[in-house]
XYZ file of C-alpha atoms in Angstrom:
253
model
C -19.589 0.010 11.681
C -21.888 0.601 14.581
C -19.001 1.974 16.561
C -20.576 5.145 17.838
C -21.893 3.731 21.076
C -25.432 2.708 21.859
C -27.270 5.360 19.816
C -29.782 4.419 17.135
C -28.218 3.840 13.671
C -30.643 6.311 12.087
C -29.056 9.086 14.124
C -25.479 8.277 13.107
C -23.847 11.464 11.823
C -20.252 10.315 12.196
C -18.021 11.426 9.294
C -16.683 8.667 7.064
C -13.103 9.645 6.319
C -10.346 12.162 6.985
C -8.329 12.043 3.773
C -5.132 10.399 5.024
C -6.147 6.781 4.601
C -7.288 6.570 8.180
C -10.947 6.887 8.999
C -13.666 7.646 11.433
C -16.058 5.062 12.778
C -17.740 3.322 9.919
C -15.042 3.583 7.239
C -11.466 2.561 7.978
C -10.762 2.000 4.315
C -10.286 5.294 2.478
C -6.852 5.118 0.783
C -7.002 8.515 -0.864
C -3.964 10.200 0.673
C -2.382 7.496 2.788
C 1.347 7.248 3.290
C 2.488 6.465 -0.265
C 4.834 3.573 -0.717
C 4.867 0.370 -2.604
C 5.265 -1.469 -5.827
C 6.216 -4.419 -7.921
C 7.519 -4.427 -11.468
C 5.453 -5.674 -14.370
C 6.831 -9.143 -15.202
C 6.577 -8.379 -18.922
C 5.579 -10.686 -21.737
C 8.794 -11.188 -23.693
C 9.541 -14.359 -25.649
C 12.161 -16.371 -23.701
C 13.372 -18.111 -26.861
C 16.421 -16.796 -28.733
C 17.165 -16.548 -32.450
C 19.004 -19.598 -33.774
C 17.707 -21.895 -31.044
C 16.851 -25.287 -32.638
C 13.679 -25.323 -30.562
C 12.662 -22.018 -32.131
C 14.093 -21.850 -35.676
C 12.101 -18.817 -36.710
C 9.537 -18.323 -39.445
C 8.790 -21.716 -41.085
C 7.860 -19.967 -44.347
C 11.332 -18.702 -45.087
C 14.762 -17.828 -43.708
C 17.688 -19.964 -42.787
C 17.127 -20.717 -39.127
C 19.431 -18.059 -37.768
C 16.537 -15.891 -36.708
C 17.164 -12.921 -38.978
C 15.067 -14.200 -41.899
C 17.518 -13.265 -44.640
C 18.547 -16.758 -45.729
C 22.270 -16.024 -45.606
C 23.189 -18.565 -42.964
C 24.701 -17.912 -39.521
C 24.873 -14.309 -38.432
C 26.278 -12.405 -35.479
C 24.681 -13.305 -32.146
C 22.220 -10.753 -30.789
C 23.507 -8.256 -28.228
C 23.392 -9.363 -24.623
C 20.290 -8.217 -22.787
C 20.999 -6.968 -19.309
C 18.378 -6.372 -16.611
C 17.618 -2.691 -15.933
C 19.910 -1.139 -13.385
C 22.569 -3.863 -13.704
C 25.311 -1.398 -14.632
C 24.352 1.215 -12.038
C 26.492 1.816 -8.995
C 24.792 1.542 -5.582
C 24.757 5.332 -5.323
C 23.150 5.686 -8.743
C 20.522 3.091 -7.876
C 19.690 4.878 -4.642
C 19.390 8.211 -6.454
C 17.029 6.798 -9.081
C 14.906 5.098 -6.436
C 14.621 8.331 -4.440
C 13.733 10.323 -7.537
C 10.987 8.007 -8.765
C 9.575 7.236 -5.330
C 9.326 10.951 -4.647
C 7.447 11.536 -7.891
C 5.175 8.579 -7.162
C 4.338 9.907 -3.698
C 3.573 13.321 -5.188
C 1.237 11.701 -7.724
C -0.707 9.968 -4.954
C -0.813 13.090 -2.791
C -2.790 15.102 -5.344
C -6.343 16.101 -4.533
C -7.329 13.481 -7.110
C -4.642 10.797 -6.761
C -2.844 9.909 -9.979
C -2.596 6.162 -9.442
C -1.378 5.405 -12.970
C 1.422 7.944 -12.716
C 2.426 6.551 -9.331
C 2.518 3.037 -10.762
C 4.824 4.068 -13.595
C 7.250 5.823 -11.262
C 7.191 2.916 -8.790
C 8.040 0.526 -11.620
C 10.916 2.786 -12.665
C 12.226 2.738 -9.102
C 12.011 -1.044 -9.055
C 13.767 -1.266 -12.415
C 16.718 0.401 -10.703
C 16.426 -1.634 -7.493
C 13.935 -4.493 -7.349
C 14.424 -4.824 -3.590
C 12.997 -1.383 -2.753
C 10.263 -2.067 -0.192
C 9.250 1.595 -0.328
C 8.592 1.346 -4.066
C 6.588 -1.836 -3.515
C 4.454 -0.101 -0.909
C 3.804 2.798 -3.295
C 2.738 0.408 -6.040
C 0.476 -1.482 -3.640
C -1.153 1.772 -2.531
C -1.741 2.833 -6.129
C -3.463 -0.472 -6.799
C -5.648 0.035 -3.719
C -6.662 3.434 -5.094
C -7.595 1.687 -8.360
C -9.468 -0.982 -6.333
C -7.225 -3.781 -7.572
C -7.137 -5.438 -4.175
C -5.873 -8.858 -5.278
C -2.986 -7.227 -7.118
C -2.186 -5.048 -4.110
C -2.182 -8.098 -1.833
C 0.220 -9.940 -4.150
C 2.576 -6.970 -4.153
C 2.473 -6.694 -0.374
C 3.210 -10.411 0.003
C 6.301 -10.026 -2.175
C 7.320 -6.967 -0.179
C 7.109 -9.073 2.977
C 9.499 -11.576 1.401
C 11.964 -8.771 0.658
C 12.141 -7.297 4.142
C 8.763 -5.608 4.439
C 7.787 -7.504 7.584
C 9.370 -4.720 9.624
C 7.873 -1.916 7.566
C 4.914 -0.200 9.238
C 3.381 0.973 5.956
C 3.274 -2.530 4.519
C 1.112 -3.659 7.445
C -1.044 -0.527 7.250
C -1.725 -1.180 3.553
C -2.537 -4.794 4.340
C -5.118 -3.417 6.763
C -6.711 -1.339 4.004
C -6.835 -4.346 1.673
C -8.453 -6.485 4.375
C -10.980 -3.750 5.160
C -11.928 -3.422 1.498
C -12.310 -7.195 1.124
C -14.478 -7.632 4.236
C -11.902 -9.248 6.511
C -12.209 -7.075 9.635
C -10.317 -9.381 12.012
C -7.302 -9.468 9.709
C -7.552 -5.722 9.180
C -7.454 -5.024 12.912
C -4.485 -7.370 13.335
C -2.636 -5.582 10.525
C -3.219 -2.153 12.080
C -2.091 -3.469 15.469
C 1.099 -4.773 13.889
C 1.736 -1.386 12.263
C 1.247 0.339 15.616
C 3.529 -2.153 17.361
C 6.266 -1.207 14.894
C 5.548 2.524 15.206
C 3.492 3.457 18.307
C 2.881 7.004 17.050
C 1.710 6.027 13.550
C -1.396 8.208 13.419
C -3.133 6.674 10.397
C -2.823 3.155 11.801
C -4.010 4.349 15.222
C -7.047 6.010 13.677
C -8.118 2.855 11.859
C -7.318 0.580 14.794
C -9.576 2.755 16.939
C -12.378 2.332 14.381
C -12.193 -1.425 14.831
C -12.160 -1.065 18.609
C -15.351 0.975 18.370
C -16.940 -1.551 16.024
C -16.239 -4.310 18.540
C -17.523 -2.282 21.506
C -14.011 -2.144 22.956
C -14.656 1.376 24.167
C -11.859 1.547 26.744
C -9.306 0.589 24.094
C -10.787 3.084 21.646
C -10.708 5.794 24.291
C -7.013 5.105 24.949
C -6.204 5.334 21.230
C -8.073 8.568 20.579
C -6.929 10.260 23.789
C -3.355 9.605 22.639
C -4.096 10.965 19.170
C -5.808 14.152 20.334
C -3.488 14.664 23.295
C 0.100 13.484 23.074
C 0.211 13.377 19.264
C -1.783 16.619 18.748
C -3.767 14.974 15.969
C -6.522 17.569 16.061
C -8.894 16.407 13.362
C -12.668 16.279 13.443
C -12.520 12.517 12.914
C -10.265 11.909 15.904
C -12.402 14.054 18.244
C -15.659 12.537 16.976
C -14.381 9.030 17.564
C -13.143 9.967 21.007
C -16.654 11.196 21.777
C -18.062 7.887 20.558
C -15.647 6.016 22.825
C -16.680 8.103 25.868
C -20.375 7.651 25.138
C -20.055 3.918 24.541
C -17.981 3.360 27.659
C -20.397 5.396 29.763
C -23.433 3.464 28.562
C -21.669 0.160 28.992
């Protein structure tokens, strides 16, 4: 991103990621092992019509219109279909959500993230409780890993409607989506919002600092990376390298 100070681009040896979804100068977009959260259930493709409905009498080649195709006239109505989780107590719902969210996070935390496995577990959590913002965040992250950015954005928007506006990880994931879709101003704003909700959120601070470097805001970048390497003891090569870039850029400026 040209955020390593005034040096020539050909000499840029800055690393491009640190494995937690945050990044060093040049790549604030790696979602490999970011804080896993997020999801949205598959809407399904079921037929909304019901057997015996005059608008949907069944197979026109045979049967008696009651939907069972046996020609014997009216039959017993089909069993009532209840949404998943309807009969669960609040405690049971919470237990299922914890179980599946935990498995989904573990799937994303593997050395090679299992995005498909995370998606399935996030959907199971949402089947128990469709309001789980954590499950929505996990599902959104899994879609980012799969590079389905439009789908991830849709999930995050729905999470915002269900209380995610105050969730730091929702804003962090929005930042990753914006970075991957070439919307740097929106990405920086999303990381800033995540940090405003959680001032010590290391992944969001790392990526916010990348944008400060890219915009030659070296004093701001220096403040971010001094906090990371000092107060927060975030002793990674990426954090120290970016701090060096901030010092060099501020000195030259």
